[in-house]
Amino acid sequence: MNDSSWGAPQPDAGYWGPPEQGSAAPAAMPRPGDGPVSAHDVSVPVHDVGGDASQTRRMPIAPDPGSPGDAGDGRDGRRRPDGPGPTDPTGPSGARHGQDGPEPQHTPRQPEAPAAAEGGRKRAGRDLPAAIGVGLGLGVVILAALFFYKPAFLGVIVLAVVVGLWELASRLRERKEIQVPLVPLALGGAAMTVAGYLRGAEGAWIAMALTALAVLAWRMTQPAADYLRDVTAALFAAFYVPFLATFVALMLAADDGPWRVLTFLILTVVSDTGAYAVGWRFGRHKLAPRISPGKTREGLVGAVAFAMAAGALCTQFLIDDGRWWQGLLLGLAVAVSATLGDLGESMMKRDLGIKDMGTLLPGHGGIMDRLDSLLPTAPVVWLLLVVFVGAG
């Protein structure tokens, strides 16, 4: 514990009493860390000099007559709870003249509890009941739309794309003053998703190119200042959100599309869950401390193990003509891509100086905070399923 916790003055504080006390010059008073103090070194009486003044024991300074007592009695070394003992060279000598009542107490500062602990347990940092409730509600909506009517799930994808673009554009405007043309982005993003579902990858690429042209033309209606910055950010947003989400629509278009999409969702969720569970319990070594201090190497191992196990089961029982060993490779790829996607969005949020992209989902943040792992994983799962079992 440092000296400041005991209320000790700094070494250059000089005389500790008020000016009117004046019975000792500032230079005559002992300082913390000075050599031996004898009865002739100070101009106030001391107790129990005990013979030779050259002894190494530091002598306390007695309180003034009529003032409150010192922190100790100067003889037996006992210390009262309201101040340092008499042999403490850094403690005050007693109450000062001109003060009413005893001197303020000097108590040691108690160490603060770690922010990550409460009641001996780690905290997740979010409202877990709300997060679980919202997650279950989203799961019910997604599964109902996915297995009862494919176009309904396509509408869910479009809605997520438009809301995600709105969140990203809003944060760019608020934090970086980047004016992203939201109207052409939202229309182009919806068109990309529908074109991918109806016309495949070729339709998605054509819609992406037309969206880029629309963004360039729309931004021309505003002043030329920062034109390049704004359109660059808009093209990044068009690729990052709707174009990557189009690969979910490509999976949906297959004959066994709902099962492919379900496999994609299960593997991504299981990867995130495994990383959280193992990292929370066993995490010791940081994975990328400058990007996301909460992620650990042990958590990455947990993500890989959980995703590979889930992948083997899903490809064996959910995917037509799928094999368990293909699921192992699929799970490994999902764990890596999901982790990279999470780190990528963490990097963006650090650059923007925010914790979450939005507040739409209690306990989760915004839509973009839930899409961070899904978006980069969608093209990986689509490609590997096409390689393993065909386009369907």
CSV table of C-alpha atoms in Angstrom, one decimal:
chain,number,residue,atom,x,y,z
A,1,MET,CA,0.0,0.0,0.0
A,2,ASN,CA,1.4,3.4,-0.8
A,3,ASP,CA,1.8,6.2,1.6
A,4,SER,CA,-0.9,8.3,0.2
A,5,SER,CA,-3.5,5.9,1.5
A,6,TRP,CA,-2.5,6.9,5.0
A,7,GLY,CA,-2.8,10.6,4.3
A,8,ALA,CA,1.0,11.2,4.4
A,9,PRO,CA,2.3,14.4,3.0
A,10,GLN,CA,4.7,14.5,0.0
A,11,PRO,CA,8.4,14.7,0.9
A,12,ASP,CA,8.5,18.3,-0.2
A,13,ALA,CA,5.6,19.3,2.0
A,14,GLY,CA,7.9,20.9,4.6
A,15,TYR,CA,6.4,22.0,7.9
A,16,TRP,CA,3.3,20.0,8.7
A,17,GLY,CA,1.6,22.5,11.1
A,18,PRO,CA,-0.1,25.8,10.4
A,19,PRO,CA,1.9,29.1,10.3
A,20,GLU,CA,0.8,30.2,13.8
A,21,GLN,CA,2.3,27.1,15.4
A,22,GLY,CA,5.7,28.4,14.6
A,23,SER,CA,7.6,26.8,17.4
A,24,ALA,CA,9.8,25.0,14.9
A,25,ALA,CA,11.2,26.2,11.7
A,26,PRO,CA,10.2,24.2,8.6
A,27,ALA,CA,13.8,23.1,8.1
A,28,ALA,CA,14.0,21.8,11.7
A,29,MET,CA,11.1,19.4,11.4
A,30,PRO,CA,11.7,15.8,10.5
A,31,ARG,CA,10.9,14.6,7.0
A,32,PRO,CA,10.0,11.2,5.9
A,33,GLY,CA,13.1,9.2,5.2
A,34,ASP,CA,15.4,11.6,7.3
A,35,GLY,CA,18.1,10.2,9.5
A,36,PRO,CA,18.0,9.6,13.2
A,37,VAL,CA,16.2,12.3,15.2
A,38,SER,CA,17.5,13.4,18.6
A,39,ALA,CA,16.0,15.7,21.3
A,40,HIS,CA,18.2,18.6,20.1
A,41,ASP,CA,17.1,18.3,16.4
A,42,VAL,CA,13.6,19.6,17.1
A,43,SER,CA,12.3,22.6,19.1
A,44,VAL,CA,9.4,20.7,20.7
A,45,PRO,CA,9.7,18.2,23.5
A,46,VAL,CA,9.9,14.5,22.8
A,47,HIS,CA,9.1,11.5,25.0
A,48,ASP,CA,11.6,8.9,26.2
A,49,VAL,CA,14.8,10.0,24.6
A,50,GLY,CA,16.3,7.1,26.5
A,51,GLY,CA,19.9,8.1,26.8
A,52,ASP,CA,22.0,8.4,23.7
A,53,ALA,CA,20.4,10.7,21.1
A,54,SER,CA,22.3,9.0,18.3
A,55,GLN,CA,20.2,5.9,18.6
A,56,THR,CA,18.6,4.7,15.4
A,57,ARG,CA,15.0,4.6,16.7
A,58,ARG,CA,13.1,7.6,15.4
A,59,MET,CA,11.4,9.7,18.1
A,60,PRO,CA,7.8,10.9,17.9
A,61,ILE,CA,6.9,14.5,18.2
A,62,ALA,CA,4.6,15.2,21.2
A,63,PRO,CA,1.3,17.0,20.8
A,64,ASP,CA,0.8,20.5,21.9
A,65,PRO,CA,-0.6,21.1,25.4
A,66,GLY,CA,-4.4,21.1,25.4
A,67,SER,CA,-4.7,19.6,21.9
A,68,PRO,CA,-6.1,16.2,21.2
A,69,GLY,CA,-3.8,13.3,21.8
A,70,ASP,CA,-1.4,11.9,19.2
A,71,ALA,CA,-2.1,8.7,17.3
A,72,GLY,CA,-0.1,6.8,20.0
A,73,ASP,CA,1.2,7.4,23.5
A,74,GLY,CA,4.9,7.5,22.4
A,75,ARG,CA,5.9,4.8,24.9
A,76,ASP,CA,4.6,1.3,24.1
A,77,GLY,CA,4.2,1.8,20.4
A,78,ARG,CA,0.4,1.1,20.5
A,79,ARG,CA,-1.6,2.6,17.8
A,80,ARG,CA,-5.1,3.9,17.9
A,81,PRO,CA,-7.4,3.0,15.0
A,82,ASP,CA,-7.7,6.7,13.9
A,83,GLY,CA,-4.2,7.3,12.9
A,84,PRO,CA,-0.7,6.0,12.4
A,85,GLY,CA,1.5,4.9,15.3
A,86,PRO,CA,4.1,7.0,17.0
A,87,THR,CA,7.0,5.4,15.2
A,88,ASP,CA,5.5,5.9,11.8
A,89,PRO,CA,7.7,8.6,10.3
A,90,THR,CA,5.0,9.6,7.7
A,91,GLY,CA,2.1,10.1,10.1
A,92,PRO,CA,1.0,13.5,11.4
A,93,SER,CA,2.3,14.6,14.8
A,94,GLY,CA,-1.1,15.4,16.3
A,95,ALA,CA,-4.0,17.9,16.1
A,96,ARG,CA,-3.1,21.3,14.8
A,97,HIS,CA,-3.9,24.6,16.4
A,98,GLY,CA,-7.0,26.4,15.3
A,99,GLN,CA,-8.9,23.2,14.6
A,100,ASP,CA,-12.2,22.2,16.3
A,101,GLY,CA,-12.5,18.5,17.1
A,102,PRO,CA,-10.1,15.7,16.4
A,103,GLU,CA,-8.0,15.4,13.2
A,104,PRO,CA,-9.5,13.6,10.3
A,105,GLN,CA,-9.0,9.9,10.4
A,106,HIS,CA,-6.6,8.3,8.0
A,107,THR,CA,-7.8,4.8,7.0
A,108,PRO,CA,-6.2,2.6,4.4
A,109,ARG,CA,-8.0,2.3,1.1
A,110,GLN,CA,-9.6,-1.0,0.5
A,111,PRO,CA,-8.7,-2.7,-2.8
A,112,GLU,CA,-11.5,-2.4,-5.3
A,113,ALA,CA,-13.2,-5.6,-6.5
A,114,PRO,CA,-12.3,-6.7,-10.0
A,115,ALA,CA,-14.9,-5.4,-12.5
A,116,ALA,CA,-15.3,-8.9,-13.9
A,117,ALA,CA,-16.2,-10.5,-10.6
A,118,GLU,CA,-19.3,-10.1,-8.4
A,119,GLY,CA,-20.0,-12.4,-5.5
A,120,GLY,CA,-17.1,-14.6,-6.5
A,121,ARG,CA,-18.5,-15.3,-10.0
A,122,LYS,CA,-17.7,-13.8,-13.4
A,123,ARG,CA,-20.3,-11.7,-15.1
A,124,ALA,CA,-21.3,-12.0,-18.7
A,125,GLY,CA,-21.5,-8.2,-19.1
A,126,ARG,CA,-25.0,-8.3,-20.6
A,127,ASP,CA,-28.6,-8.8,-19.4
A,128,LEU,CA,-28.6,-12.6,-19.8
A,129,PRO,CA,-32.4,-13.1,-19.2
A,130,ALA,CA,-33.2,-10.5,-21.8
A,131,ALA,CA,-30.6,-11.9,-24.2
A,132,ILE,CA,-32.0,-15.5,-23.8
A,133,GLY,CA,-35.6,-14.3,-24.2
A,134,VAL,CA,-34.8,-12.3,-27.4
A,135,GLY,CA,-32.7,-15.2,-28.8
A,136,LEU,CA,-35.5,-17.7,-28.3
A,137,GLY,CA,-38.1,-15.3,-29.8
A,138,LEU,CA,-35.9,-14.8,-32.9
A,139,GLY,CA,-35.3,-18.5,-33.2
A,140,VAL,CA,-39.1,-19.2,-33.2
A,141,VAL,CA,-39.7,-16.6,-35.9
A,142,ILE,CA,-36.8,-17.8,-38.0
A,143,LEU,CA,-37.7,-21.5,-37.9
A,144,ALA,CA,-41.4,-20.9,-38.6
A,145,ALA,CA,-40.6,-18.8,-41.6
A,146,LEU,CA,-37.8,-21.2,-42.8
A,147,PHE,CA,-39.9,-24.4,-42.8
A,148,PHE,CA,-43.4,-23.2,-43.5
A,149,TYR,CA,-42.8,-20.8,-46.4
A,150,LYS,CA,-39.5,-20.1,-48.1
A,151,PRO,CA,-40.5,-16.6,-49.4
A,152,ALA,CA,-41.3,-15.6,-45.8
A,153,PHE,CA,-37.8,-16.4,-44.7
A,154,LEU,CA,-36.5,-14.5,-47.7
A,155,GLY,CA,-38.4,-11.6,-46.3
A,156,VAL,CA,-36.7,-12.1,-43.0
A,157,ILE,CA,-33.3,-11.9,-44.7
A,158,VAL,CA,-34.3,-8.7,-46.5
A,159,LEU,CA,-35.6,-7.1,-43.3
A,160,ALA,CA,-32.3,-7.9,-41.5
A,161,VAL,CA,-30.3,-6.5,-44.4
A,162,VAL,CA,-32.2,-3.2,-44.4
A,163,VAL,CA,-32.1,-2.7,-40.6
A,164,GLY,CA,-28.4,-3.7,-40.6
A,165,LEU,CA,-27.6,-1.1,-43.3
A,166,TRP,CA,-29.5,1.5,-41.4
A,167,GLU,CA,-27.6,0.8,-38.2
A,168,LEU,CA,-24.2,0.9,-39.9
A,169,ALA,CA,-25.0,4.1,-41.8
A,170,SER,CA,-26.3,5.8,-38.6
A,171,ARG,CA,-23.1,4.9,-36.7
A,172,LEU,CA,-20.9,6.1,-39.6
A,173,ARG,CA,-22.7,9.4,-39.7
A,174,GLU,CA,-22.7,10.0,-35.9
A,175,ARG,CA,-19.1,8.9,-35.2
A,176,LYS,CA,-17.2,9.8,-38.4
A,177,GLU,CA,-19.6,12.2,-40.2
A,178,ILE,CA,-19.6,9.9,-43.2
A,179,GLN,CA,-22.8,10.5,-45.3
A,180,VAL,CA,-23.7,7.1,-46.7
A,181,PRO,CA,-26.6,7.2,-49.2
A,182,LEU,CA,-29.0,4.9,-47.4
A,183,VAL,CA,-31.9,4.9,-50.0
A,184,PRO,CA,-29.9,3.3,-52.9
A,185,LEU,CA,-28.2,1.0,-50.4
A,186,ALA,CA,-31.4,-0.3,-48.9
A,187,LEU,CA,-33.1,-0.8,-52.3
A,188,GLY,CA,-30.0,-2.4,-53.8
A,189,GLY,CA,-29.5,-4.6,-50.8
A,190,ALA,CA,-33.1,-5.9,-51.1
A,191,ALA,CA,-32.6,-6.4,-54.8
A,192,MET,CA,-29.4,-8.4,-54.3
A,193,THR,CA,-31.0,-10.8,-51.9
A,194,VAL,CA,-34.1,-11.4,-54.1
A,195,ALA,CA,-31.9,-11.7,-57.2
A,196,GLY,CA,-29.7,-14.3,-55.5
A,197,TYR,CA,-32.7,-16.4,-54.5
A,198,LEU,CA,-34.3,-16.2,-58.0
A,199,ARG,CA,-31.3,-16.1,-60.3
A,200,GLY,CA,-28.4,-17.5,-58.3
A,201,ALA,CA,-24.9,-16.0,-57.9
A,202,GLU,CA,-25.1,-14.3,-61.4
A,203,GLY,CA,-28.2,-12.4,-60.4
A,204,ALA,CA,-26.5,-11.3,-57.1
A,205,TRP,CA,-23.4,-10.0,-58.9
A,206,ILE,CA,-25.6,-8.0,-61.4
A,207,ALA,CA,-27.6,-6.5,-58.5
A,208,MET,CA,-24.4,-5.6,-56.7
A,209,ALA,CA,-23.0,-3.8,-59.8
A,210,LEU,CA,-26.2,-1.8,-60.3
A,211,THR,CA,-26.3,-0.9,-56.6
A,212,ALA,CA,-22.7,0.5,-56.9
A,213,LEU,CA,-23.8,2.7,-59.9
A,214,ALA,CA,-26.9,3.9,-58.0
A,215,VAL,CA,-24.7,4.9,-55.0
A,216,LEU,CA,-22.3,6.9,-57.2
A,217,ALA,CA,-25.1,8.7,-59.0
A,218,TRP,CA,-27.1,9.4,-55.8
A,219,ARG,CA,-24.1,11.0,-54.0
A,220,MET,CA,-23.6,13.3,-57.0
A,221,THR,CA,-26.7,15.3,-56.0
A,222,GLN,CA,-24.7,16.6,-52.9
A,223,PRO,CA,-21.6,18.8,-52.7
A,224,ALA,CA,-18.4,17.3,-54.0
A,225,ALA,CA,-16.6,17.6,-50.7
A,226,ASP,CA,-15.8,14.1,-49.2
A,227,TYR,CA,-17.4,12.4,-52.3
A,228,LEU,CA,-14.8,9.7,-52.5
A,229,ARG,CA,-14.9,9.0,-48.7
A,230,ASP,CA,-18.7,8.7,-48.7
A,231,VAL,CA,-19.0,6.4,-51.8
A,232,THR,CA,-16.2,4.2,-50.6
A,233,ALA,CA,-17.9,3.7,-47.3
A,234,ALA,CA,-21.2,3.0,-49.1
A,235,LEU,CA,-19.7,0.4,-51.4
A,236,PHE,CA,-18.1,-1.3,-48.3
A,237,ALA,CA,-21.5,-1.3,-46.6
A,238,ALA,CA,-23.1,-2.8,-49.8
A,239,PHE,CA,-20.6,-5.6,-49.9
A,240,TYR,CA,-20.4,-6.3,-46.2
A,241,VAL,CA,-24.1,-6.5,-45.4
A,242,PRO,CA,-26.4,-7.4,-48.4
A,243,PHE,CA,-24.0,-9.1,-50.7
A,244,LEU,CA,-22.7,-11.5,-48.0
A,245,ALA,CA,-26.3,-12.1,-46.8
A,246,THR,CA,-27.2,-13.1,-50.4
A,247,PHE,CA,-25.4,-16.4,-49.8
A,248,VAL,CA,-28.0,-17.3,-47.3
A,249,ALA,CA,-30.6,-16.8,-50.0
A,250,LEU,CA,-28.5,-19.0,-52.3
A,251,MET,CA,-28.6,-21.8,-49.8
A,252,LEU,CA,-32.3,-21.3,-49.3
A,253,ALA,CA,-32.9,-21.8,-53.1
A,254,ALA,CA,-31.6,-25.4,-53.0
A,255,ASP,CA,-34.1,-28.3,-52.9
A,256,ASP,CA,-33.0,-29.0,-49.3
A,257,GLY,CA,-32.5,-25.3,-48.7
A,258,PRO,CA,-34.2,-25.0,-45.3
A,259,TRP,CA,-31.9,-27.8,-43.9
A,260,ARG,CA,-28.8,-26.1,-45.4
A,261,VAL,CA,-29.8,-22.8,-43.8
A,262,LEU,CA,-30.6,-24.5,-40.5
A,263,THR,CA,-27.1,-26.2,-40.6
A,264,PHE,CA,-25.5,-22.8,-41.3
A,265,LEU,CA,-27.4,-21.2,-38.3
A,266,ILE,CA,-26.7,-24.1,-35.9
A,267,LEU,CA,-23.0,-24.3,-36.6
A,268,THR,CA,-22.5,-20.5,-36.2
A,269,VAL,CA,-24.5,-20.4,-33.0
A,270,VAL,CA,-22.8,-23.5,-31.6
A,271,SER,CA,-19.4,-22.0,-32.5
A,272,ASP,CA,-20.2,-18.8,-30.6
A,273,THR,CA,-21.6,-20.7,-27.7
A,274,GLY,CA,-18.6,-23.0,-27.5
A,275,ALA,CA,-16.2,-20.1,-27.6
A,276,TYR,CA,-18.1,-18.3,-24.8
A,277,ALA,CA,-18.5,-21.4,-22.5
A,278,VAL,CA,-14.9,-22.6,-22.8
A,279,GLY,CA,-13.4,-19.1,-22.7
A,280,TRP,CA,-15.5,-18.1,-19.7
A,281,ARG,CA,-14.4,-21.2,-17.8
A,282,PHE,CA,-10.9,-21.8,-18.9
A,283,GLY,CA,-9.8,-18.7,-20.8
A,284,ARG,CA,-6.3,-17.5,-19.8
A,285,HIS,CA,-4.5,-16.5,-22.9
A,286,LYS,CA,-5.8,-13.5,-25.0
A,287,LEU,CA,-6.5,-14.2,-28.6
A,288,ALA,CA,-6.4,-10.6,-29.9
A,289,PRO,CA,-6.2,-8.2,-26.9
A,290,ARG,CA,-5.9,-5.1,-29.0
A,291,ILE,CA,-9.1,-5.9,-30.9
A,292,SER,CA,-11.3,-7.8,-28.5
A,293,PRO,CA,-9.8,-8.3,-25.0
A,294,GLY,CA,-12.5,-10.8,-24.0
A,295,LYS,CA,-11.6,-13.4,-26.6
A,296,THR,CA,-9.1,-16.1,-25.6
A,297,ARG,CA,-7.2,-18.9,-27.4
A,298,GLU,CA,-9.0,-21.4,-25.2
A,299,GLY,CA,-12.3,-20.0,-26.4
A,300,LEU,CA,-11.2,-20.5,-30.0
A,301,VAL,CA,-10.4,-24.1,-29.2
A,302,GLY,CA,-13.8,-24.5,-27.7
A,303,ALA,CA,-15.4,-22.9,-30.8
A,304,VAL,CA,-13.6,-25.3,-33.1
A,305,ALA,CA,-14.4,-28.4,-31.0
A,306,PHE,CA,-18.1,-27.5,-30.6
A,307,ALA,CA,-18.6,-26.6,-34.3
A,308,MET,CA,-16.8,-29.7,-35.6
A,309,ALA,CA,-19.0,-32.0,-33.4
A,310,ALA,CA,-22.2,-30.1,-34.5
A,311,GLY,CA,-21.0,-30.2,-38.1
A,312,ALA,CA,-20.5,-33.9,-38.1
A,313,LEU,CA,-24.0,-34.5,-36.8
A,314,CYS,CA,-25.7,-31.9,-39.1
A,315,THR,CA,-24.2,-33.1,-42.3
A,316,GLN,CA,-24.9,-36.7,-41.4
A,317,PHE,CA,-28.5,-36.3,-40.5
A,318,LEU,CA,-29.7,-33.0,-42.1
A,319,ILE,CA,-28.0,-32.7,-45.4
A,320,ASP,CA,-28.9,-34.9,-48.3
A,321,ASP,CA,-25.9,-37.2,-49.2
A,322,GLY,CA,-23.8,-35.5,-46.5
A,323,ARG,CA,-21.1,-37.4,-44.6
A,324,TRP,CA,-19.9,-36.9,-41.1
A,325,TRP,CA,-16.3,-36.2,-42.0
A,326,GLN,CA,-17.5,-33.4,-44.3
A,327,GLY,CA,-19.1,-31.9,-41.3
A,328,LEU,CA,-15.8,-31.9,-39.4
A,329,LEU,CA,-14.3,-29.8,-42.1
A,330,LEU,CA,-17.4,-27.6,-42.3
A,331,GLY,CA,-17.4,-27.1,-38.5
A,332,LEU,CA,-13.7,-26.1,-38.5
A,333,ALA,CA,-14.2,-23.6,-41.3
A,334,VAL,CA,-17.3,-22.1,-39.6
A,335,ALA,CA,-15.4,-21.7,-36.3
A,336,VAL,CA,-12.6,-19.8,-38.1
A,337,SER,CA,-14.9,-17.6,-40.2
A,338,ALA,CA,-17.2,-16.8,-37.3
A,339,THR,CA,-14.3,-15.8,-35.1
A,340,LEU,CA,-12.8,-13.6,-37.9
A,341,GLY,CA,-16.2,-12.0,-38.5
A,342,ASP,CA,-16.6,-11.2,-34.8
A,343,LEU,CA,-13.1,-9.7,-34.6
A,344,GLY,CA,-13.7,-7.7,-37.8
A,345,GLU,CA,-16.8,-6.0,-36.4
A,346,SER,CA,-15.0,-5.5,-33.0
A,347,MET,CA,-12.4,-3.7,-35.0
A,348,MET,CA,-15.0,-1.5,-36.7
A,349,LYS,CA,-16.7,-0.7,-33.3
A,350,ARG,CA,-13.3,0.2,-31.8
A,351,ASP,CA,-12.7,2.6,-34.7
A,352,LEU,CA,-16.1,4.1,-34.2
A,353,GLY,CA,-15.7,4.3,-30.4
A,354,ILE,CA,-18.9,2.4,-29.6
A,355,LYS,CA,-19.8,-0.8,-27.8
A,356,ASP,CA,-22.8,-1.9,-29.9
A,357,MET,CA,-24.0,-1.0,-33.4
A,358,GLY,CA,-27.6,-0.5,-32.1
A,359,THR,CA,-30.0,-1.1,-29.3
A,360,LEU,CA,-32.9,-2.8,-31.1
A,361,LEU,CA,-32.4,-6.2,-29.5
A,362,PRO,CA,-32.3,-6.1,-25.6
A,363,GLY,CA,-29.3,-8.0,-24.3
A,364,HIS,CA,-27.8,-8.3,-27.8
A,365,GLY,CA,-27.3,-4.8,-29.0
A,366,GLY,CA,-28.4,-4.2,-32.6
A,367,ILE,CA,-29.1,-6.4,-35.6
A,368,MET,CA,-25.5,-5.9,-36.8
A,369,ASP,CA,-24.2,-7.2,-33.5
A,370,ARG,CA,-26.0,-10.5,-34.3
A,371,LEU,CA,-24.9,-10.6,-37.9
A,372,ASP,CA,-21.2,-10.1,-37.2
A,373,SER,CA,-20.5,-13.9,-37.2
A,374,LEU,CA,-23.2,-14.9,-39.6
A,375,LEU,CA,-22.3,-12.6,-42.6
A,376,PRO,CA,-18.8,-13.9,-43.3
A,377,THR,CA,-19.8,-17.5,-42.5
A,378,ALA,CA,-22.6,-17.6,-45.1
A,379,PRO,CA,-20.3,-17.7,-48.2
A,380,VAL,CA,-18.1,-20.3,-46.5
A,381,VAL,CA,-20.9,-22.7,-45.7
A,382,TRP,CA,-22.5,-22.2,-49.2
A,383,LEU,CA,-19.3,-23.0,-51.0
A,384,LEU,CA,-18.4,-26.0,-49.0
A,385,LEU,CA,-21.9,-27.5,-49.3
A,386,VAL,CA,-21.8,-27.0,-53.0
A,387,VAL,CA,-18.4,-28.8,-53.1
A,388,PHE,CA,-19.5,-31.6,-50.9
A,389,VAL,CA,-23.0,-32.3,-52.0
A,390,GLY,CA,-23.7,-30.1,-55.0
A,391,ALA,CA,-25.8,-27.0,-55.5
A,392,GLY,CA,-29.1,-28.9,-55.0
